[in-house]
Amino acid sequence: MSEPKPIIILGSTGSIGQQTLEVVRALPHRLRVVGLAAHSNHELLAQQIAEWKPAVAALWDESAAQQLRDAVGSSSTRLLAGQSGVHEVATYQEGQLVLGAMLGAAGLGPTLAAIEAGKDVAIANKETLVAAGSVVMEVARAKGVALLPVDSEHSAIAQCLIGEEAKTVTKLTITASGGPFVDTPKEELARATAARALKHPTWTMGQKITVDSATLMNKALESIEAHWLFDVPMQNIDVVVHRQSIVHSLVTFCDNSVKAQLGVPDMRLPIQWALLYPERIGGTAPALDIASMGPLTFERPDAARFPALALAHHAMQAGGTAPAVMNAANEVAVHAFLKGTTSFYGITDCIEAVLERHTVIARPKLSDIYEADAEARRLAREFF
Ligand code: NDP
Ligand code: MG
């Protein structure tokens, strides 16, 4: 049998990072952790270092990294700090595959560094593709590395596409649970609090993506993510509300045949698929019992209550730096919503206003994207 695959986890203390470690824990003969990185959660990273004994580990936040050093003491793990430390972990020589599960566009630098270093990337961090899809895909192609989706919808699409020719694909249909507000009237939504938005009906996730699910911005980001990963035009990417989160997405082909991938809503399944691709083995996710799962329903999303989807199409039509601006404004606005300093519709109102004030750079270089992102954050902060 082959040696366990050496992997690096960026964002190991988050929801996806911790579920990735559960997958590794269940498959120790197939996977081995050689690098871990997070932002500032030194307590949890110290525990992870004690359990996994990675060769390298880093915290982006320098003062938290000092606390990590104090907690870990002498160990075989090399401890690093700051942005450069996270980059060093992302490019650590022994790592074969990097799982990118940092939050937001902060993941862009480490992800690009891993790709430049020739590593395959299992990508959960969708904001990286939204902000800089053209650059990331170009570098990945040039380096001949695989970008394997972790997002459940994109994992479903990738699985449906196996054995198919790209030119036969006519439509991608991304499913949405609809989030906690799927039936909430607009007037009530306008007063919705973060506490209510954080009660997701089918998935347990980090706070930012849970709010994105409530506004449907998550589907907006996922549509753009799908465009870059699968090279399908935005107008051929649809979103449908599927409350049960059993059908993870669908692909329509030119003969009108439709393929879908089903499974229980459990992120360990797409995580394992990406970590072990192209191999399937028994792992951690529970079985789906078709006969007892009840009816599956599909509905159009309500564009009037959820303006995020239209914003994504608008940003993609504008092209260039516009999606990076949309993403950055959303990150700032979601943060404000979580702190209680803006309302539910304050999020999309802010994004719309920031997009309006942005002058698009059509074929952006990486530096243009970083500048557009920083400018969008500055403009968005003026709102709150
Ligand atoms: P969490 O908020 O739970 O975790 C975020 C992780 O990223 C934490 O480990 C955090 O560290 C780390 N982090 C933040 N900034 C940096 C940085 N600059 N360098 C290194 N690490 C950093 O988020 P989720 O796990 O929910 O989501 C992570 C990504 O995966 C997001 O892009 C999300 O959209 C995507 N995703 C998540 C899904 C889910 O089910 N949760 C499903 C599909 C996609 P610290 O703890 O120290 O702050
Ligand atoms: Mg998803």
CSV table of C-alpha atoms and ligand atoms in Angstrom, one decimal:
chain,number,residue,atom,x,y,z
A,1,MET,CA,0.0,0.0,0.0
A,2,SER,CA,1.2,3.6,-0.7
A,3,GLU,CA,2.5,5.9,2.0
A,4,PRO,CA,-0.1,8.3,3.6
A,5,LYS,CA,-0.4,11.5,1.6
A,6,PRO,CA,1.3,14.4,3.4
A,7,ILE,CA,-1.2,17.3,3.6
A,8,ILE,CA,-1.1,20.9,4.9
A,9,ILE,CA,-4.3,22.5,6.3
A,10,LEU,CA,-4.7,26.3,6.2
A,11,GLY,CA,-7.4,27.4,8.5
A,12,SER,CA,-7.1,24.2,10.7
A,13,THR,CA,-9.0,25.8,13.6
A,14,GLY,CA,-12.1,26.6,11.6
A,15,SER,CA,-15.2,24.5,10.9
A,16,ILE,CA,-13.8,23.0,7.7
A,17,GLY,CA,-10.3,22.7,9.2
A,18,GLN,CA,-11.6,20.7,12.1
A,19,GLN,CA,-13.7,18.5,9.9
A,20,THR,CA,-10.7,17.9,7.7
A,21,LEU,CA,-8.8,16.7,10.8
A,22,GLU,CA,-11.7,14.3,11.6
A,23,VAL,CA,-11.3,12.8,8.1
A,24,VAL,CA,-7.6,12.4,8.7
A,25,ARG,CA,-8.2,10.9,12.1
A,26,ALA,CA,-10.5,8.3,10.4
A,27,LEU,CA,-8.0,7.5,7.6
A,28,PRO,CA,-4.5,7.6,9.3
A,29,HIS,CA,-3.2,5.0,6.8
A,30,ARG,CA,-4.1,7.3,3.9
A,31,LEU,CA,-3.4,10.9,5.1
A,32,ARG,CA,-0.8,12.5,7.3
A,33,VAL,CA,-0.7,16.2,8.5
A,34,VAL,CA,2.6,17.9,7.9
A,35,GLY,CA,1.5,21.6,8.2
A,36,LEU,CA,-1.2,23.6,10.1
A,37,ALA,CA,-2.0,27.3,10.0
A,38,ALA,CA,-4.6,29.5,11.4
A,39,HIS,CA,-5.2,33.2,12.2
A,40,SER,CA,-5.1,33.6,16.0
A,41,ASN,CA,-6.7,30.7,17.9
A,42,HIS,CA,-3.5,29.7,19.7
A,43,GLU,CA,-5.3,27.5,22.2
A,44,LEU,CA,-6.8,25.2,19.6
A,45,LEU,CA,-3.7,25.2,17.4
A,46,ALA,CA,-1.6,24.2,20.4
A,47,GLN,CA,-3.9,21.2,21.0
A,48,GLN,CA,-3.7,20.3,17.3
A,49,ILE,CA,0.1,20.5,17.3
A,50,ALA,CA,0.1,18.1,20.3
A,51,GLU,CA,-2.1,15.6,18.5
A,52,TRP,CA,-0.7,15.8,15.0
A,53,LYS,CA,2.9,16.8,15.5
A,54,PRO,CA,3.1,18.6,12.2
A,55,ALA,CA,6.6,19.6,10.9
A,56,VAL,CA,5.5,23.2,10.7
A,57,ALA,CA,2.7,25.4,12.1
A,58,ALA,CA,1.9,29.1,11.9
A,59,LEU,CA,-0.4,31.8,13.2
A,60,TRP,CA,-1.0,34.8,11.1
A,61,ASP,CA,-1.4,37.0,14.1
A,62,GLU,CA,2.0,37.7,15.6
A,63,SER,CA,1.0,38.2,19.2
A,64,ALA,CA,-1.1,35.0,19.2
A,65,ALA,CA,1.9,33.2,17.7
A,66,GLN,CA,4.0,34.3,20.7
A,67,GLN,CA,1.3,32.8,23.0
A,68,LEU,CA,1.4,29.7,20.9
A,69,ARG,CA,5.2,29.4,21.4
A,70,ASP,CA,4.7,29.8,25.2
A,71,ALA,CA,2.0,27.1,25.3
A,72,VAL,CA,3.8,24.6,23.0
A,73,GLY,CA,7.2,24.9,24.6
A,74,SER,CA,9.8,22.6,23.1
A,75,SER,CA,8.5,20.4,20.4
A,76,SER,CA,9.4,18.9,17.1
A,77,THR,CA,7.1,21.3,15.3
A,78,ARG,CA,8.7,24.4,13.8
A,79,LEU,CA,6.5,27.4,14.9
A,80,LEU,CA,6.2,30.3,12.5
A,81,ALA,CA,4.4,33.7,12.7
A,82,GLY,CA,2.7,36.3,10.5
A,83,GLN,CA,1.8,36.3,6.9
A,84,SER,CA,5.2,35.1,5.9
A,85,GLY,CA,4.9,32.2,8.4
A,86,VAL,CA,1.6,31.1,6.9
A,87,HIS,CA,3.1,31.3,3.4
A,88,GLU,CA,6.0,29.1,4.6
A,89,VAL,CA,3.5,26.5,5.9
A,90,ALA,CA,1.5,26.7,2.6
A,91,THR,CA,4.7,25.9,0.6
A,92,TYR,CA,6.3,23.5,3.0
A,93,GLN,CA,8.3,21.2,0.8
A,94,GLU,CA,7.0,17.8,2.1
A,95,GLY,CA,3.3,18.7,1.6
A,96,GLN,CA,1.7,17.2,-1.4
A,97,LEU,CA,-1.7,18.7,-1.1
A,98,VAL,CA,-2.9,21.9,0.6
A,99,LEU,CA,-6.4,22.2,1.9
A,100,GLY,CA,-7.3,25.9,1.8
A,101,ALA,CA,-9.9,26.7,4.4
A,102,MET,CA,-9.0,30.1,5.6
A,103,LEU,CA,-11.7,32.7,5.8
A,104,GLY,CA,-12.2,35.3,3.1
A,105,ALA,CA,-9.8,36.9,0.6
A,106,ALA,CA,-7.0,36.6,3.2
A,107,GLY,CA,-6.7,33.1,1.7
A,108,LEU,CA,-5.6,34.4,-1.7
A,109,GLY,CA,-1.9,34.9,-0.9
A,110,PRO,CA,-1.3,31.5,0.8
A,111,THR,CA,-3.3,29.7,-1.9
A,112,LEU,CA,-1.3,31.3,-4.7
A,113,ALA,CA,1.9,30.5,-2.9
A,114,ALA,CA,0.9,26.8,-2.6
A,115,ILE,CA,0.0,26.7,-6.3
A,116,GLU,CA,3.2,28.4,-7.3
A,117,ALA,CA,5.1,25.8,-5.2
A,118,GLY,CA,3.4,23.1,-7.4
A,119,LYS,CA,1.1,21.8,-4.8
A,120,ASP,CA,-2.4,20.5,-5.5
A,121,VAL,CA,-5.0,22.5,-3.7
A,122,ALA,CA,-8.3,21.3,-2.2
A,123,ILE,CA,-10.1,24.6,-2.1
A,124,ALA,CA,-12.9,25.5,0.4
A,125,ASN,CA,-11.9,29.1,0.5
A,126,LYS,CA,-14.3,30.3,-2.3
A,127,GLU,CA,-13.5,34.0,-1.7
A,128,THR,CA,-10.1,33.5,-3.2
A,129,LEU,CA,-11.6,32.3,-6.5
A,130,VAL,CA,-14.2,35.1,-6.4
A,131,ALA,CA,-11.6,37.8,-5.9
A,132,ALA,CA,-9.0,36.5,-8.3
A,133,GLY,CA,-10.4,33.6,-10.3
A,134,SER,CA,-8.6,34.5,-13.5
A,135,VAL,CA,-5.2,34.8,-11.9
A,136,VAL,CA,-5.6,31.7,-9.7
A,137,MET,CA,-6.8,29.5,-12.6
A,138,GLU,CA,-4.0,30.8,-14.9
A,139,VAL,CA,-1.3,30.0,-12.3
A,140,ALA,CA,-2.8,26.6,-11.6
A,141,ARG,CA,-2.8,25.8,-15.4
A,142,ALA,CA,0.7,27.0,-15.8
A,143,LYS,CA,1.9,24.9,-12.9
A,144,GLY,CA,-0.1,21.9,-13.9
A,145,VAL,CA,-1.6,21.5,-10.4
A,146,ALA,CA,-5.1,20.3,-9.6
A,147,LEU,CA,-7.7,22.6,-7.9
A,148,LEU,CA,-10.1,20.2,-6.2
A,149,PRO,CA,-13.3,21.7,-4.9
A,150,VAL,CA,-14.3,21.2,-1.3
A,151,ASP,CA,-17.5,23.2,-1.4
A,152,SER,CA,-20.2,20.6,-1.5
A,153,GLU,CA,-21.9,22.0,-4.6
A,154,HIS,CA,-18.7,22.1,-6.6
A,155,SER,CA,-17.7,18.7,-5.4
A,156,ALA,CA,-21.1,17.5,-6.7
A,157,ILE,CA,-20.5,19.2,-10.1
A,158,ALA,CA,-16.9,17.8,-10.3
A,159,GLN,CA,-18.2,14.3,-9.6
A,160,CYS,CA,-21.0,14.7,-12.2
A,161,LEU,CA,-18.4,15.8,-14.8
A,162,ILE,CA,-16.1,12.8,-14.5
A,163,GLY,CA,-16.0,11.0,-17.8
A,164,GLU,CA,-17.9,13.9,-19.6
A,165,GLU,CA,-16.6,16.3,-22.2
A,166,ALA,CA,-16.7,19.9,-21.2
A,167,LYS,CA,-18.3,21.0,-24.5
A,168,THR,CA,-21.4,18.9,-23.8
A,169,VAL,CA,-22.3,20.8,-20.6
A,170,THR,CA,-25.1,23.3,-21.1
A,171,LYS,CA,-26.0,24.2,-17.5
A,172,LEU,CA,-24.8,23.9,-13.9
A,173,THR,CA,-27.5,24.1,-11.3
A,174,ILE,CA,-26.3,24.9,-7.8
A,175,THR,CA,-28.6,23.9,-5.0
A,176,ALA,CA,-29.3,26.2,-2.0
A,177,SER,CA,-30.8,25.2,1.3
A,178,GLY,CA,-32.4,28.7,1.3
A,179,GLY,CA,-30.9,29.4,4.7
A,180,PRO,CA,-32.8,30.3,7.9
A,181,PHE,CA,-34.9,33.0,6.2
A,182,VAL,CA,-36.2,31.0,3.2
A,183,ASP,CA,-39.8,31.8,4.2
A,184,THR,CA,-39.3,35.1,6.0
A,185,PRO,CA,-41.2,38.1,4.6
A,186,LYS,CA,-39.2,41.1,3.4
A,187,GLU,CA,-40.4,43.4,6.2
A,188,GLU,CA,-39.3,40.9,8.8
A,189,LEU,CA,-36.0,40.3,7.1
A,190,ALA,CA,-35.2,44.0,7.3
A,191,ARG,CA,-35.3,43.6,11.1
A,192,ALA,CA,-33.5,40.2,11.2
A,193,THR,CA,-30.7,39.9,13.8
A,194,ALA,CA,-27.4,38.1,13.6
A,195,ALA,CA,-28.5,35.6,16.2
A,196,ARG,CA,-31.4,34.5,14.0
A,197,ALA,CA,-29.2,34.4,10.9
A,198,LEU,CA,-26.8,32.1,12.6
A,199,LYS,CA,-29.4,29.4,13.0
A,200,HIS,CA,-28.9,27.5,9.8
A,201,PRO,CA,-31.4,24.7,9.1
A,202,THR,CA,-29.1,22.1,7.6
A,203,TRP,CA,-25.4,22.9,7.9
A,204,THR,CA,-23.2,23.8,10.8
A,205,MET,CA,-20.5,26.2,9.6
A,206,GLY,CA,-18.4,29.2,10.5
A,207,GLN,CA,-20.2,32.5,11.3
A,208,LYS,CA,-19.4,34.4,8.1
A,209,ILE,CA,-20.5,31.7,5.7
A,210,THR,CA,-23.7,31.2,7.8
A,211,VAL,CA,-24.6,34.8,7.3
A,212,ASP,CA,-23.7,34.5,3.6
A,213,SER,CA,-26.2,31.6,3.5
A,214,ALA,CA,-28.9,33.7,5.0
A,215,THR,CA,-28.4,36.5,2.5
A,216,LEU,CA,-27.8,34.0,-0.4
A,217,MET,CA,-24.5,35.8,-0.9
A,218,ASN,CA,-23.0,32.3,-0.4
A,219,LYS,CA,-24.8,31.2,-3.6
A,220,ALA,CA,-23.6,34.4,-5.4
A,221,LEU,CA,-20.0,33.6,-4.4
A,222,GLU,CA,-20.6,29.9,-5.4
A,223,SER,CA,-21.9,30.8,-8.8
A,224,ILE,CA,-18.7,32.8,-9.5
A,225,GLU,CA,-16.6,30.0,-8.0
A,226,ALA,CA,-18.3,27.5,-10.4
A,227,HIS,CA,-17.6,29.8,-13.3
A,228,TRP,CA,-13.9,29.7,-12.6
A,229,LEU,CA,-13.6,26.1,-11.6
A,230,PHE,CA,-15.6,24.6,-14.5
A,231,ASP,CA,-15.2,27.3,-17.2
A,232,VAL,CA,-19.0,27.7,-17.7
A,233,PRO,CA,-20.4,31.2,-18.5
A,234,MET,CA,-22.3,32.8,-15.6
A,235,GLN,CA,-25.6,32.9,-17.6
A,236,ASN,CA,-25.5,29.1,-17.7
A,237,ILE,CA,-25.2,28.8,-13.9
A,238,ASP,CA,-28.5,28.6,-12.1
A,239,VAL,CA,-29.4,28.5,-8.4
A,240,VAL,CA,-32.4,26.6,-7.1
A,241,VAL,CA,-33.6,26.3,-3.5
A,242,HIS,CA,-33.6,22.7,-2.3
A,243,ARG,CA,-34.5,22.8,1.4
A,244,GLN,CA,-33.3,19.3,2.3
A,245,SER,CA,-29.7,19.7,1.2
A,246,ILE,CA,-29.5,16.2,-0.2
A,247,VAL,CA,-29.0,16.9,-3.9
A,248,HIS,CA,-25.7,18.9,-3.8
A,249,SER,CA,-25.9,20.2,-7.3
A,250,LEU,CA,-26.8,19.2,-10.9
A,251,VAL,CA,-25.2,19.3,-14.4
A,252,THR,CA,-27.3,19.4,-17.6
A,253,PHE,CA,-25.8,18.1,-20.8
A,254,CYS,CA,-26.6,19.0,-24.5
A,255,ASP,CA,-28.9,16.0,-24.8
A,256,ASN,CA,-30.9,17.4,-21.8
A,257,SER,CA,-29.7,14.5,-19.6
A,258,VAL,CA,-29.2,15.7,-16.1
A,259,LYS,CA,-26.7,14.3,-13.6
A,260,ALA,CA,-26.9,15.0,-9.8
A,261,GLN,CA,-24.8,14.0,-6.8
A,262,LEU,CA,-26.6,13.1,-3.6
A,263,GLY,CA,-25.5,12.5,0.0
A,264,VAL,CA,-26.3,13.5,3.6
A,265,PRO,CA,-25.4,17.1,4.3
A,266,ASP,CA,-22.0,16.4,5.9
A,267,MET,CA,-18.9,18.3,4.8
A,268,ARG,CA,-16.6,15.3,5.6
A,269,LEU,CA,-17.8,13.7,2.4
A,270,PRO,CA,-16.6,16.4,-0.1
A,271,ILE,CA,-13.5,17.0,2.1
A,272,GLN,CA,-12.5,13.3,1.8
A,273,TRP,CA,-13.3,13.3,-1.9
A,274,ALA,CA,-10.9,16.2,-2.5
A,275,LEU,CA,-8.2,14.8,-0.2
A,276,LEU,CA,-8.1,11.4,-1.9
A,277,TYR,CA,-9.2,12.2,-5.4
A,278,PRO,CA,-9.4,10.2,-7.7
A,279,GLU,CA,-9.8,7.4,-5.2
A,280,ARG,CA,-13.0,6.6,-3.3
A,281,ILE,CA,-12.8,4.6,-0.1
A,282,GLY,CA,-15.1,4.1,2.9
A,283,GLY,CA,-14.7,7.0,5.4
A,284,THR,CA,-16.5,9.1,7.9
A,285,ALA,CA,-19.7,10.3,6.2
A,286,PRO,CA,-23.0,8.5,7.2
A,287,ALA,CA,-25.0,6.6,4.5
A,288,LEU,CA,-28.0,8.2,2.8
A,289,ASP,CA,-31.2,6.2,3.3
A,290,ILE,CA,-33.2,7.1,0.2
A,291,ALA,CA,-36.4,5.4,1.3
A,292,SER,CA,-36.7,7.3,4.5
A,293,MET,CA,-35.4,10.7,3.5
A,294,GLY,CA,-38.9,12.1,2.6
A,295,PRO,CA,-39.7,14.3,-0.4
A,296,LEU,CA,-37.1,16.4,-2.2
A,297,THR,CA,-38.3,19.9,-3.3
A,298,PHE,CA,-36.9,22.5,-5.7
A,299,GLU,CA,-37.9,26.1,-6.0
A,300,ARG,CA,-36.7,29.3,-7.7
A,301,PRO,CA,-35.0,31.7,-5.2
A,302,ASP,CA,-36.9,34.9,-4.5
A,303,ALA,CA,-34.8,37.6,-6.2
A,304,ALA,CA,-36.8,40.4,-4.6
A,305,ARG,CA,-36.0,39.3,-1.0
A,306,PHE,CA,-32.4,38.2,-1.8
A,307,PRO,CA,-30.7,40.8,-4.0
A,308,ALA,CA,-27.2,39.1,-3.6
A,309,LEU,CA,-27.7,36.8,-6.6
A,310,ALA,CA,-28.4,39.7,-9.0
A,311,LEU,CA,-25.4,41.5,-7.5
A,312,ALA,CA,-23.1,38.6,-8.4
A,313,HIS,CA,-24.4,38.6,-12.0
A,314,HIS,CA,-23.9,42.4,-12.2
A,315,ALA,CA,-20.3,42.1,-10.8
A,316,MET,CA,-19.4,39.3,-13.3
A,317,GLN,CA,-20.9,41.3,-16.2
A,318,ALA,CA,-18.8,44.3,-15.1
A,319,GLY,CA,-15.9,41.8,-14.9
A,320,GLY,CA,-12.2,42.4,-14.0
A,321,THR,CA,-11.9,43.7,-10.4
A,322,ALA,CA,-15.7,44.0,-9.8
A,323,PRO,CA,-16.1,40.5,-8.2
A,324,ALA,CA,-13.2,41.2,-5.8
A,325,VAL,CA,-14.9,44.5,-4.8
A,326,MET,CA,-18.2,42.7,-4.2
A,327,ASN,CA,-16.5,40.1,-2.1
A,328,ALA,CA,-14.5,42.6,0.0
A,329,ALA,CA,-17.5,44.8,0.6
A,330,ASN,CA,-19.5,41.7,1.7
A,331,GLU,CA,-16.7,40.7,4.1
A,332,VAL,CA,-16.8,44.1,5.8
A,333,ALA,CA,-20.6,44.3,5.8
A,334,VAL,CA,-21.1,40.8,7.2
A,335,HIS,CA,-18.7,41.7,10.0
A,336,ALA,CA,-20.8,44.8,10.7
A,337,PHE,CA,-24.0,42.7,10.7
A,338,LEU,CA,-22.5,40.2,13.1
A,339,LYS,CA,-21.5,43.1,15.4
A,340,GLY,CA,-25.1,44.5,15.2
A,341,THR,CA,-24.0,47.8,13.4
A,342,THR,CA,-26.0,47.1,10.2
A,343,SER,CA,-29.2,45.5,9.2
A,344,PHE,CA,-29.8,42.5,7.0
A,345,TYR,CA,-30.3,44.6,3.9
A,346,GLY,CA,-27.5,46.9,5.0
A,347,ILE,CA,-25.2,44.2,3.7
A,348,THR,CA,-26.4,44.2,0.1
A,349,ASP,CA,-27.0,47.9,0.1
A,350,CYS,CA,-23.4,48.5,1.1
A,351,ILE,CA,-22.1,46.1,-1.6
A,352,GLU,CA,-24.2,47.8,-4.3
A,353,ALA,CA,-23.0,51.3,-3.3
A,354,VAL,CA,-19.4,50.2,-3.2
A,355,LEU,CA,-19.7,48.5,-6.6
A,356,GLU,CA,-21.2,51.7,-8.0
A,357,ARG,CA,-18.2,53.8,-6.9
A,358,HIS,CA,-15.6,51.4,-8.2
A,359,THR,CA,-13.9,51.9,-11.6
A,360,VAL,CA,-13.4,48.4,-13.0
A,361,ILE,CA,-9.9,47.3,-14.2
A,362,ALA,CA,-10.8,44.9,-17.0
A,363,ARG,CA,-7.8,42.6,-17.1
A,364,PRO,CA,-6.4,42.9,-13.6
A,365,LYS,CA,-3.0,41.9,-12.4
A,366,LEU,CA,-2.7,40.5,-8.9
A,367,SER,CA,-1.6,43.9,-7.6
A,368,ASP,CA,-4.8,45.5,-9.1
A,369,ILE,CA,-6.9,43.0,-7.3
A,370,TYR,CA,-5.3,43.7,-4.0
A,371,GLU,CA,-5.7,47.4,-4.5
A,372,ALA,CA,-9.4,47.0,-5.5
A,373,ASP,CA,-10.0,44.8,-2.4
A,374,ALA,CA,-8.3,47.3,-0.1
A,375,GLU,CA,-10.2,50.3,-1.6
A,376,ALA,CA,-13.5,48.4,-1.4
A,377,ARG,CA,-12.9,47.6,2.3
A,378,ARG,CA,-12.2,51.3,3.0
A,379,LEU,CA,-15.3,52.4,1.2
A,380,ALA,CA,-17.5,49.8,2.9
A,381,ARG,CA,-16.2,50.8,6.4
A,382,GLU,CA,-17.5,54.3,5.8
A,383,PHE,CA,-21.0,52.8,5.9
A,384,PHE,CA,-20.9,51.5,9.5
B,1,NDP,P1,-14.3,29.5,10.2
B,1,NDP,O1,-14.6,30.9,10.5
B,1,NDP,O2,-14.9,28.4,11.0
B,1,NDP,O3,-12.8,29.3,10.2
B,1,NDP,C1,-11.9,30.1,9.5
B,1,NDP,C2,-10.5,29.6,9.6
B,1,NDP,O4,-9.6,30.4,8.8
B,1,NDP,C3,-10.0,29.6,11.0
B,1,NDP,O5,-9.1,28.5,11.2
B,1,NDP,C4,-9.2,30.9,11.1
B,1,NDP,O6,-8.2,30.9,12.1
B,1,NDP,C5,-8.6,30.8,9.7
B,1,NDP,N1,-8.0,32.1,9.2
B,1,NDP,C6,-8.6,33.3,9.1
B,1,NDP,N2,-7.8,34.1,8.5
B,1,NDP,C7,-6.6,33.5,8.3
B,1,NDP,C8,-5.3,33.8,7.8
B,1,NDP,N3,-5.1,35.0,7.4
B,1,NDP,N4,-4.4,32.8,7.8
B,1,NDP,C9,-4.6,31.6,8.2
B,1,NDP,N5,-5.8,31.2,8.7
B,1,NDP,C10,-6.8,32.1,8.7
B,1,NDP,O7,-14.7,29.3,8.6
B,1,NDP,P2,-15.2,28.0,7.9
B,1,NDP,O8,-14.4,26.9,8.2
B,1,NDP,O9,-16.7,27.9,8.0
B,1,NDP,O10,-14.9,28.5,6.4
B,1,NDP,C11,-13.6,28.5,5.8
B,1,NDP,C12,-13.7,28.7,4.3
B,1,NDP,O11,-14.4,27.5,3.8
B,1,NDP,C13,-14.6,29.9,3.9
B,1,NDP,O12,-14.0,30.4,2.7
B,1,NDP,C14,-15.9,29.3,3.6
B,1,NDP,O13,-16.6,30.0,2.6
B,1,NDP,C15,-15.5,27.9,3.0
B,1,NDP,N6,-16.5,26.9,3.2
B,1,NDP,C16,-17.0,26.5,4.4
B,1,NDP,C17,-18.0,25.6,4.5
B,1,NDP,C18,-18.5,25.1,5.9
B,1,NDP,O14,-19.3,24.1,5.9
B,1,NDP,N7,-18.0,25.7,6.9
B,1,NDP,C19,-18.6,24.9,3.3
B,1,NDP,C20,-18.0,25.3,2.1
B,1,NDP,C21,-17.0,26.3,2.0
B,1,NDP,P3,-8.6,31.4,13.6
B,1,NDP,O15,-9.5,30.3,14.2
B,1,NDP,O16,-7.3,31.4,14.3
B,1,NDP,O17,-9.3,32.7,13.6
B,2,MG,MG,-21.5,25.3,-0.5
